[in-house]
Amino acid sequence: MARSGRYKVKFRRRREGKTDYRKRLALLKSGLPRLVVRRTNRHVIVQVMEYAPHGDRVLAYAFSKELRKFGWDYSLKSTPAAYLTGYLAALRAKKAGVERAVLDLGRQASTPGSRLYAALKGAVDAGLDVPHGEEVLPDDSRIRGEHIASWAAALKEENPEFYERQFSDYIRRGVDPTAIPQVFEQVLEQIKKLDGIEPEGGALKVEEEGVS
């Protein structure tokens, strides 16, 4: 352990690799709420948060697990699921009076076209003004899950045995992976009709990683 009088112990969340305080400060200086996008091994979580002296305040949020009640029976961590979650969170944010925000990806890898940016695209398409470059957004075909549907269709034709192994969970539940683009459109329409539906339960404040 360092014994120098000049040594300063870092904040706990910095020591744990959860918060980049320099990045957080830069985002807070914008004076805008933060569009916080986080992914886990199974889900995508999107929150709109604003700074408060005693802890950030959640203004709106959406959790990909909520997509089940809109008829989404596919993966809850996929690119289409991330887009739909971002769209739903933005509708709720607008209902709460938020028009602009800055993107907060925390310490996650910033990869153009990734699920994180799919959530951003969903929020932007829902009407939330978030500064970004168009080159980081996934294209519409990936947003709709056409790449998954095309691969599933080809696999089913060329290698039925591998298809059944790869999509065993969908097959067991009677879900057709080649129908993802059509179901995506149906779910998106259901979300648009609800226009800012309140989430069930209390707000989720995600702190496991990032600049929250």
PDB file of C-alpha atoms in Angstrom:
ATOM      1  CA  MET A   1       0.000   0.000   0.000  1.00  0.00           C
ATOM      2  CA  ALA A   2       1.275   3.470  -0.858  1.00  0.00           C
ATOM      3  CA  ARG A   3       2.367   5.503   2.188  1.00  0.00           C
ATOM      4  CA  SER A   4       3.061   8.837   0.527  1.00  0.00           C
ATOM      5  CA  GLY A   5       1.084  11.767   1.875  1.00  0.00           C
ATOM      6  CA  ARG A   6       0.328  12.728  -1.699  1.00  0.00           C
ATOM      7  CA  TYR A   7      -1.441   9.425  -2.430  1.00  0.00           C
ATOM      8  CA  LYS A   8      -5.197   9.807  -2.839  1.00  0.00           C
ATOM      9  CA  VAL A   9      -7.533   6.832  -2.685  1.00  0.00           C
ATOM     10  CA  LYS A  10      -9.767   6.669  -5.744  1.00  0.00           C
ATOM     11  CA  PHE A  11     -13.544   6.657  -5.390  1.00  0.00           C
ATOM     12  CA  ARG A  12     -14.990   3.210  -4.731  1.00  0.00           C
ATOM     13  CA  ARG A  13     -16.881   2.975  -8.053  1.00  0.00           C
ATOM     14  CA  ARG A  14     -13.695   4.005  -9.885  1.00  0.00           C
ATOM     15  CA  ARG A  15     -11.711   1.304  -8.060  1.00  0.00           C
ATOM     16  CA  GLU A  16     -14.371  -1.245  -9.017  1.00  0.00           C
ATOM     17  CA  GLY A  17     -14.203  -0.170 -12.665  1.00  0.00           C
ATOM     18  CA  LYS A  18     -17.856   0.867 -12.701  1.00  0.00           C
ATOM     19  CA  THR A  19     -17.661   4.621 -13.189  1.00  0.00           C
ATOM     20  CA  ASP A  20     -15.473   6.829 -15.362  1.00  0.00           C
ATOM     21  CA  TYR A  21     -15.787  10.100 -13.458  1.00  0.00           C
ATOM     22  CA  ARG A  22     -14.098  12.204 -16.136  1.00  0.00           C
ATOM     23  CA  LYS A  23     -16.587  10.994 -18.703  1.00  0.00           C
ATOM     24  CA  ARG A  24     -19.465  11.459 -16.274  1.00  0.00           C
ATOM     25  CA  LEU A  25     -18.414  15.042 -15.574  1.00  0.00           C
ATOM     26  CA  ALA A  26     -18.237  15.802 -19.315  1.00  0.00           C
ATOM     27  CA  LEU A  27     -21.783  14.505 -19.764  1.00  0.00           C
ATOM     28  CA  LEU A  28     -23.098  16.436 -16.757  1.00  0.00           C
ATOM     29  CA  LYS A  29     -21.571  19.671 -18.072  1.00  0.00           C
ATOM     30  CA  SER A  30     -23.966  19.471 -21.029  1.00  0.00           C
ATOM     31  CA  GLY A  31     -26.782  20.339 -18.635  1.00  0.00           C
ATOM     32  CA  LEU A  32     -28.998  17.769 -20.367  1.00  0.00           C
ATOM     33  CA  PRO A  33     -30.539  14.540 -19.081  1.00  0.00           C
ATOM     34  CA  ARG A  34     -28.592  11.388 -19.997  1.00  0.00           C
ATOM     35  CA  LEU A  35     -29.912   8.605 -22.188  1.00  0.00           C
ATOM     36  CA  VAL A  36     -28.309   5.706 -20.331  1.00  0.00           C
ATOM     37  CA  VAL A  37     -28.091   2.469 -22.324  1.00  0.00           C
ATOM     38  CA  ARG A  38     -26.909  -0.711 -20.628  1.00  0.00           C
ATOM     39  CA  ARG A  39     -26.933  -4.354 -21.689  1.00  0.00           C
ATOM     40  CA  THR A  40     -26.727  -7.511 -19.610  1.00  0.00           C
ATOM     41  CA  ASN A  41     -26.341 -11.131 -20.661  1.00  0.00           C
ATOM     42  CA  ARG A  42     -30.100 -11.388 -21.211  1.00  0.00           C
ATOM     43  CA  HIS A  43     -31.614  -7.933 -21.454  1.00  0.00           C
ATOM     44  CA  VAL A  44     -31.282  -4.317 -22.583  1.00  0.00           C
ATOM     45  CA  ILE A  45     -32.083  -1.455 -20.211  1.00  0.00           C
ATOM     46  CA  VAL A  46     -32.613   2.155 -21.310  1.00  0.00           C
ATOM     47  CA  GLN A  47     -33.030   5.000 -18.825  1.00  0.00           C
ATOM     48  CA  VAL A  48     -33.313   8.767 -19.046  1.00  0.00           C
ATOM     49  CA  MET A  49     -31.659  10.264 -15.980  1.00  0.00           C
ATOM     50  CA  GLU A  50     -30.831  13.683 -14.624  1.00  0.00           C
ATOM     51  CA  TYR A  51     -28.286  14.734 -12.046  1.00  0.00           C
ATOM     52  CA  ALA A  52     -29.381  15.437  -8.480  1.00  0.00           C
ATOM     53  CA  PRO A  53     -27.059  16.310  -5.550  1.00  0.00           C
ATOM     54  CA  HIS A  54     -27.963  13.205  -3.549  1.00  0.00           C
ATOM     55  CA  GLY A  55     -28.104  10.762  -6.487  1.00  0.00           C
ATOM     56  CA  ASP A  56     -29.248  10.674 -10.093  1.00  0.00           C
ATOM     57  CA  ARG A  57     -32.981  10.813 -10.673  1.00  0.00           C
ATOM     58  CA  VAL A  58     -34.648   8.450 -13.165  1.00  0.00           C
ATOM     59  CA  LEU A  59     -37.085  10.378 -15.366  1.00  0.00           C
ATOM     60  CA  ALA A  60     -38.090   7.455 -17.587  1.00  0.00           C
ATOM     61  CA  TYR A  61     -36.969   3.947 -18.355  1.00  0.00           C
ATOM     62  CA  ALA A  62     -37.736   0.793 -20.314  1.00  0.00           C
ATOM     63  CA  PHE A  63     -36.616  -2.783 -19.764  1.00  0.00           C
ATOM     64  CA  SER A  64     -36.535  -5.215 -22.705  1.00  0.00           C
ATOM     65  CA  LYS A  65     -38.418  -7.809 -20.655  1.00  0.00           C
ATOM     66  CA  GLU A  66     -41.449  -5.525 -21.014  1.00  0.00           C
ATOM     67  CA  LEU A  67     -41.542  -6.345 -24.738  1.00  0.00           C
ATOM     68  CA  ARG A  68     -43.183  -9.671 -23.919  1.00  0.00           C
ATOM     69  CA  LYS A  69     -46.484  -7.945 -23.176  1.00  0.00           C
ATOM     70  CA  PHE A  70     -46.383  -6.360 -26.632  1.00  0.00           C
ATOM     71  CA  GLY A  71     -46.042  -9.757 -28.324  1.00  0.00           C
ATOM     72  CA  TRP A  72     -42.255  -9.990 -28.715  1.00  0.00           C
ATOM     73  CA  ASP A  73     -41.350 -13.675 -28.188  1.00  0.00           C
ATOM     74  CA  TYR A  74     -37.763 -13.479 -29.437  1.00  0.00           C
ATOM     75  CA  SER A  75     -34.434 -12.640 -27.791  1.00  0.00           C
ATOM     76  CA  LEU A  76     -34.562  -9.752 -25.333  1.00  0.00           C
ATOM     77  CA  LYS A  77     -30.932  -8.751 -25.941  1.00  0.00           C
ATOM     78  CA  SER A  78     -30.957  -8.649 -29.759  1.00  0.00           C
ATOM     79  CA  THR A  79     -30.642  -5.618 -32.041  1.00  0.00           C
ATOM     80  CA  PRO A  80     -34.417  -5.453 -32.716  1.00  0.00           C
ATOM     81  CA  ALA A  81     -35.161  -5.755 -28.976  1.00  0.00           C
ATOM     82  CA  ALA A  82     -32.676  -2.959 -28.186  1.00  0.00           C
ATOM     83  CA  TYR A  83     -34.350  -0.671 -30.748  1.00  0.00           C
ATOM     84  CA  LEU A  84     -37.840  -1.342 -29.373  1.00  0.00           C
ATOM     85  CA  THR A  85     -36.648  -0.766 -25.808  1.00  0.00           C
ATOM     86  CA  GLY A  86     -35.050   2.546 -26.764  1.00  0.00           C
ATOM     87  CA  TYR A  87     -38.230   3.590 -28.572  1.00  0.00           C
ATOM     88  CA  LEU A  88     -40.394   2.811 -25.546  1.00  0.00           C
ATOM     89  CA  ALA A  89     -38.049   4.629 -23.147  1.00  0.00           C
ATOM     90  CA  ALA A  90     -38.060   7.726 -25.361  1.00  0.00           C
ATOM     91  CA  LEU A  91     -41.861   7.826 -25.497  1.00  0.00           C
ATOM     92  CA  ARG A  92     -41.946   7.777 -21.714  1.00  0.00           C
ATOM     93  CA  ALA A  93     -39.253  10.447 -21.527  1.00  0.00           C
ATOM     94  CA  LYS A  94     -41.194  12.730 -23.846  1.00  0.00           C
ATOM     95  CA  LYS A  95     -44.303  12.195 -21.747  1.00  0.00           C
ATOM     96  CA  ALA A  96     -42.209  13.324 -18.749  1.00  0.00           C
ATOM     97  CA  GLY A  97     -41.280  16.503 -20.623  1.00  0.00           C
ATOM     98  CA  VAL A  98     -37.813  15.528 -21.844  1.00  0.00           C
ATOM     99  CA  GLU A  99     -37.034  16.633 -25.399  1.00  0.00           C
ATOM    100  CA  ARG A 100     -33.228  16.437 -25.517  1.00  0.00           C
ATOM    101  CA  ALA A 101     -30.614  14.172 -23.951  1.00  0.00           C
ATOM    102  CA  VAL A 102     -26.996  13.076 -24.301  1.00  0.00           C
ATOM    103  CA  LEU A 103     -25.995   9.465 -24.848  1.00  0.00           C
ATOM    104  CA  ASP A 104     -24.351   7.662 -21.942  1.00  0.00           C
ATOM    105  CA  LEU A 105     -22.808   4.274 -22.797  1.00  0.00           C
ATOM    106  CA  GLY A 106     -20.698   4.154 -19.659  1.00  0.00           C
ATOM    107  CA  ARG A 107     -17.609   1.960 -19.904  1.00  0.00           C
ATOM    108  CA  GLN A 108     -19.111  -0.348 -22.511  1.00  0.00           C
ATOM    109  CA  ALA A 109     -17.353  -0.724 -25.850  1.00  0.00           C
ATOM    110  CA  SER A 110     -18.573   1.856 -28.365  1.00  0.00           C
ATOM    111  CA  THR A 111     -18.959  -0.266 -31.495  1.00  0.00           C
ATOM    112  CA  PRO A 112     -20.785   1.302 -34.494  1.00  0.00           C
ATOM    113  CA  GLY A 113     -23.889  -0.657 -35.459  1.00  0.00           C
ATOM    114  CA  SER A 114     -24.089  -2.439 -32.100  1.00  0.00           C
ATOM    115  CA  ARG A 115     -27.152  -3.061 -29.944  1.00  0.00           C
ATOM    116  CA  LEU A 116     -26.286   0.002 -27.871  1.00  0.00           C
ATOM    117  CA  TYR A 117     -26.673   2.197 -30.937  1.00  0.00           C
ATOM    118  CA  ALA A 118     -29.820   0.309 -31.944  1.00  0.00           C
ATOM    119  CA  ALA A 119     -31.338   1.538 -28.665  1.00  0.00           C
ATOM    120  CA  LEU A 120     -30.158   5.067 -29.526  1.00  0.00           C
ATOM    121  CA  LYS A 121     -31.811   4.840 -32.944  1.00  0.00           C
ATOM    122  CA  GLY A 122     -35.045   3.719 -31.320  1.00  0.00           C
ATOM    123  CA  ALA A 123     -34.980   6.736 -28.999  1.00  0.00           C
ATOM    124  CA  VAL A 124     -34.220   9.138 -31.844  1.00  0.00           C
ATOM    125  CA  ASP A 125     -36.951   7.675 -34.064  1.00  0.00           C
ATOM    126  CA  ALA A 126     -39.399   8.141 -31.178  1.00  0.00           C
ATOM    127  CA  GLY A 127     -38.642  11.872 -31.236  1.00  0.00           C
ATOM    128  CA  LEU A 128     -35.934  12.323 -28.603  1.00  0.00           C
ATOM    129  CA  ASP A 129     -33.187  14.727 -29.710  1.00  0.00           C
ATOM    130  CA  VAL A 130     -29.850  13.023 -28.965  1.00  0.00           C
ATOM    131  CA  PRO A 131     -26.667  14.270 -30.696  1.00  0.00           C
ATOM    132  CA  HIS A 132     -25.022  11.484 -32.712  1.00  0.00           C
ATOM    133  CA  GLY A 133     -23.375  10.621 -35.998  1.00  0.00           C
ATOM    134  CA  GLU A 134     -25.430   8.669 -38.523  1.00  0.00           C
ATOM    135  CA  GLU A 135     -22.494   6.353 -39.192  1.00  0.00           C
ATOM    136  CA  VAL A 136     -22.793   4.680 -35.762  1.00  0.00           C
ATOM    137  CA  LEU A 137     -26.403   3.572 -36.241  1.00  0.00           C
ATOM    138  CA  PRO A 138     -27.265   0.065 -37.484  1.00  0.00           C
ATOM    139  CA  ASP A 139     -29.125  -0.033 -40.793  1.00  0.00           C
ATOM    140  CA  ASP A 140     -32.871  -0.606 -40.968  1.00  0.00           C
ATOM    141  CA  SER A 141     -32.548  -4.226 -42.099  1.00  0.00           C
ATOM    142  CA  ARG A 142     -30.621  -5.129 -38.938  1.00  0.00           C
ATOM    143  CA  ILE A 143     -33.030  -3.128 -36.792  1.00  0.00           C
ATOM    144  CA  ARG A 144     -35.902  -5.226 -38.169  1.00  0.00           C
ATOM    145  CA  GLY A 145     -33.952  -8.448 -37.649  1.00  0.00           C
ATOM    146  CA  GLU A 146     -33.817  -9.340 -41.344  1.00  0.00           C
ATOM    147  CA  HIS A 147     -30.294 -10.722 -40.948  1.00  0.00           C
ATOM    148  CA  ILE A 148     -31.527 -13.194 -38.317  1.00  0.00           C
ATOM    149  CA  ALA A 149     -34.561 -14.206 -40.380  1.00  0.00           C
ATOM    150  CA  SER A 150     -32.472 -14.714 -43.546  1.00  0.00           C
ATOM    151  CA  TRP A 151     -29.903 -16.801 -41.718  1.00  0.00           C
ATOM    152  CA  ALA A 152     -32.612 -18.927 -40.099  1.00  0.00           C
ATOM    153  CA  ALA A 153     -34.319 -19.517 -43.458  1.00  0.00           C
ATOM    154  CA  ALA A 154     -31.042 -20.514 -45.139  1.00  0.00           C
ATOM    155  CA  LEU A 155     -30.051 -22.757 -42.250  1.00  0.00           C
ATOM    156  CA  LYS A 156     -33.438 -24.461 -42.228  1.00  0.00           C
ATOM    157  CA  GLU A 157     -33.027 -25.278 -45.913  1.00  0.00           C
ATOM    158  CA  GLU A 158     -29.349 -26.251 -45.937  1.00  0.00           C
ATOM    159  CA  ASN A 159     -28.825 -27.835 -42.537  1.00  0.00           C
ATOM    160  CA  PRO A 160     -32.112 -28.703 -40.764  1.00  0.00           C
ATOM    161  CA  GLU A 161     -30.345 -30.512 -37.933  1.00  0.00           C
ATOM    162  CA  PHE A 162     -28.183 -27.519 -37.043  1.00  0.00           C
ATOM    163  CA  TYR A 163     -31.208 -25.218 -37.469  1.00  0.00           C
ATOM    164  CA  GLU A 164     -33.125 -27.227 -34.879  1.00  0.00           C
ATOM    165  CA  ARG A 165     -30.208 -27.065 -32.450  1.00  0.00           C
ATOM    166  CA  GLN A 166     -29.568 -23.369 -32.991  1.00  0.00           C
ATOM    167  CA  PHE A 167     -33.199 -22.332 -32.625  1.00  0.00           C
ATOM    168  CA  SER A 168     -34.320 -25.109 -30.275  1.00  0.00           C
ATOM    169  CA  ASP A 169     -35.828 -22.687 -27.747  1.00  0.00           C
ATOM    170  CA  TYR A 170     -37.900 -20.921 -30.421  1.00  0.00           C
ATOM    171  CA  ILE A 171     -39.038 -24.228 -31.913  1.00  0.00           C
ATOM    172  CA  ARG A 172     -39.993 -25.563 -28.476  1.00  0.00           C
ATOM    173  CA  ARG A 173     -42.154 -22.499 -27.876  1.00  0.00           C
ATOM    174  CA  GLY A 174     -43.644 -22.582 -31.370  1.00  0.00           C
ATOM    175  CA  VAL A 175     -41.920 -19.340 -32.440  1.00  0.00           C
ATOM    176  CA  ASP A 176     -40.781 -18.919 -36.058  1.00  0.00           C
ATOM    177  CA  PRO A 177     -37.386 -17.126 -36.308  1.00  0.00           C
ATOM    178  CA  THR A 178     -37.978 -16.320 -39.991  1.00  0.00           C
ATOM    179  CA  ALA A 179     -40.944 -14.129 -38.974  1.00  0.00           C
ATOM    180  CA  ILE A 180     -38.883 -11.699 -36.860  1.00  0.00           C
ATOM    181  CA  PRO A 181     -39.220  -8.706 -39.267  1.00  0.00           C
ATOM    182  CA  GLN A 182     -43.003  -9.048 -39.430  1.00  0.00           C
ATOM    183  CA  VAL A 183     -43.372  -9.438 -35.660  1.00  0.00           C
ATOM    184  CA  PHE A 184     -41.014  -6.477 -35.147  1.00  0.00           C
ATOM    185  CA  GLU A 185     -43.339  -4.224 -37.163  1.00  0.00           C
ATOM    186  CA  GLN A 186     -46.376  -5.456 -35.232  1.00  0.00           C
ATOM    187  CA  VAL A 187     -44.743  -4.848 -31.850  1.00  0.00           C
ATOM    188  CA  LEU A 188     -43.542  -1.396 -32.897  1.00  0.00           C
ATOM    189  CA  GLU A 189     -47.083  -0.461 -33.911  1.00  0.00           C
ATOM    190  CA  GLN A 190     -48.383  -1.637 -30.535  1.00  0.00           C
ATOM    191  CA  ILE A 191     -45.805   0.501 -28.729  1.00  0.00           C
ATOM    192  CA  LYS A 192     -46.693   3.554 -30.847  1.00  0.00           C
ATOM    193  CA  LYS A 193     -50.381   3.187 -30.004  1.00  0.00           C
ATOM    194  CA  LEU A 194     -49.675   3.217 -26.278  1.00  0.00           C
ATOM    195  CA  ASP A 195     -47.667   6.468 -26.602  1.00  0.00           C
ATOM    196  CA  GLY A 196     -45.759   6.644 -23.331  1.00  0.00           C
ATOM    197  CA  ILE A 197     -47.379   3.879 -21.278  1.00  0.00           C
ATOM    198  CA  GLU A 198     -46.205   3.890 -17.690  1.00  0.00           C
ATOM    199  CA  PRO A 199     -43.819   1.061 -16.767  1.00  0.00           C
ATOM    200  CA  GLU A 200     -44.834  -1.566 -14.254  1.00  0.00           C
ATOM    201  CA  GLY A 201     -43.187  -1.359 -10.831  1.00  0.00           C
ATOM    202  CA  GLY A 202     -40.604   1.149  -9.671  1.00  0.00           C
ATOM    203  CA  ALA A 203     -37.781   2.675 -11.642  1.00  0.00           C
ATOM    204  CA  LEU A 204     -34.663   0.618 -12.261  1.00  0.00           C
ATOM    205  CA  LYS A 205     -31.435   2.415 -11.530  1.00  0.00           C
ATOM    206  CA  VAL A 206     -28.623   0.488 -13.180  1.00  0.00           C
ATOM    207  CA  GLU A 207     -25.281   0.905 -11.472  1.00  0.00           C
ATOM    208  CA  GLU A 208     -23.350  -2.239 -12.317  1.00  0.00           C
ATOM    209  CA  GLU A 209     -21.157  -0.492 -14.863  1.00  0.00           C
ATOM    210  CA  GLY A 210     -20.708   2.786 -16.657  1.00  0.00           C
ATOM    211  CA  VAL A 211     -20.858   6.384 -15.564  1.00  0.00           C
ATOM    212  CA  SER A 212     -24.124   6.193 -13.602  1.00  0.00           C
TER     213      SER A 212
END
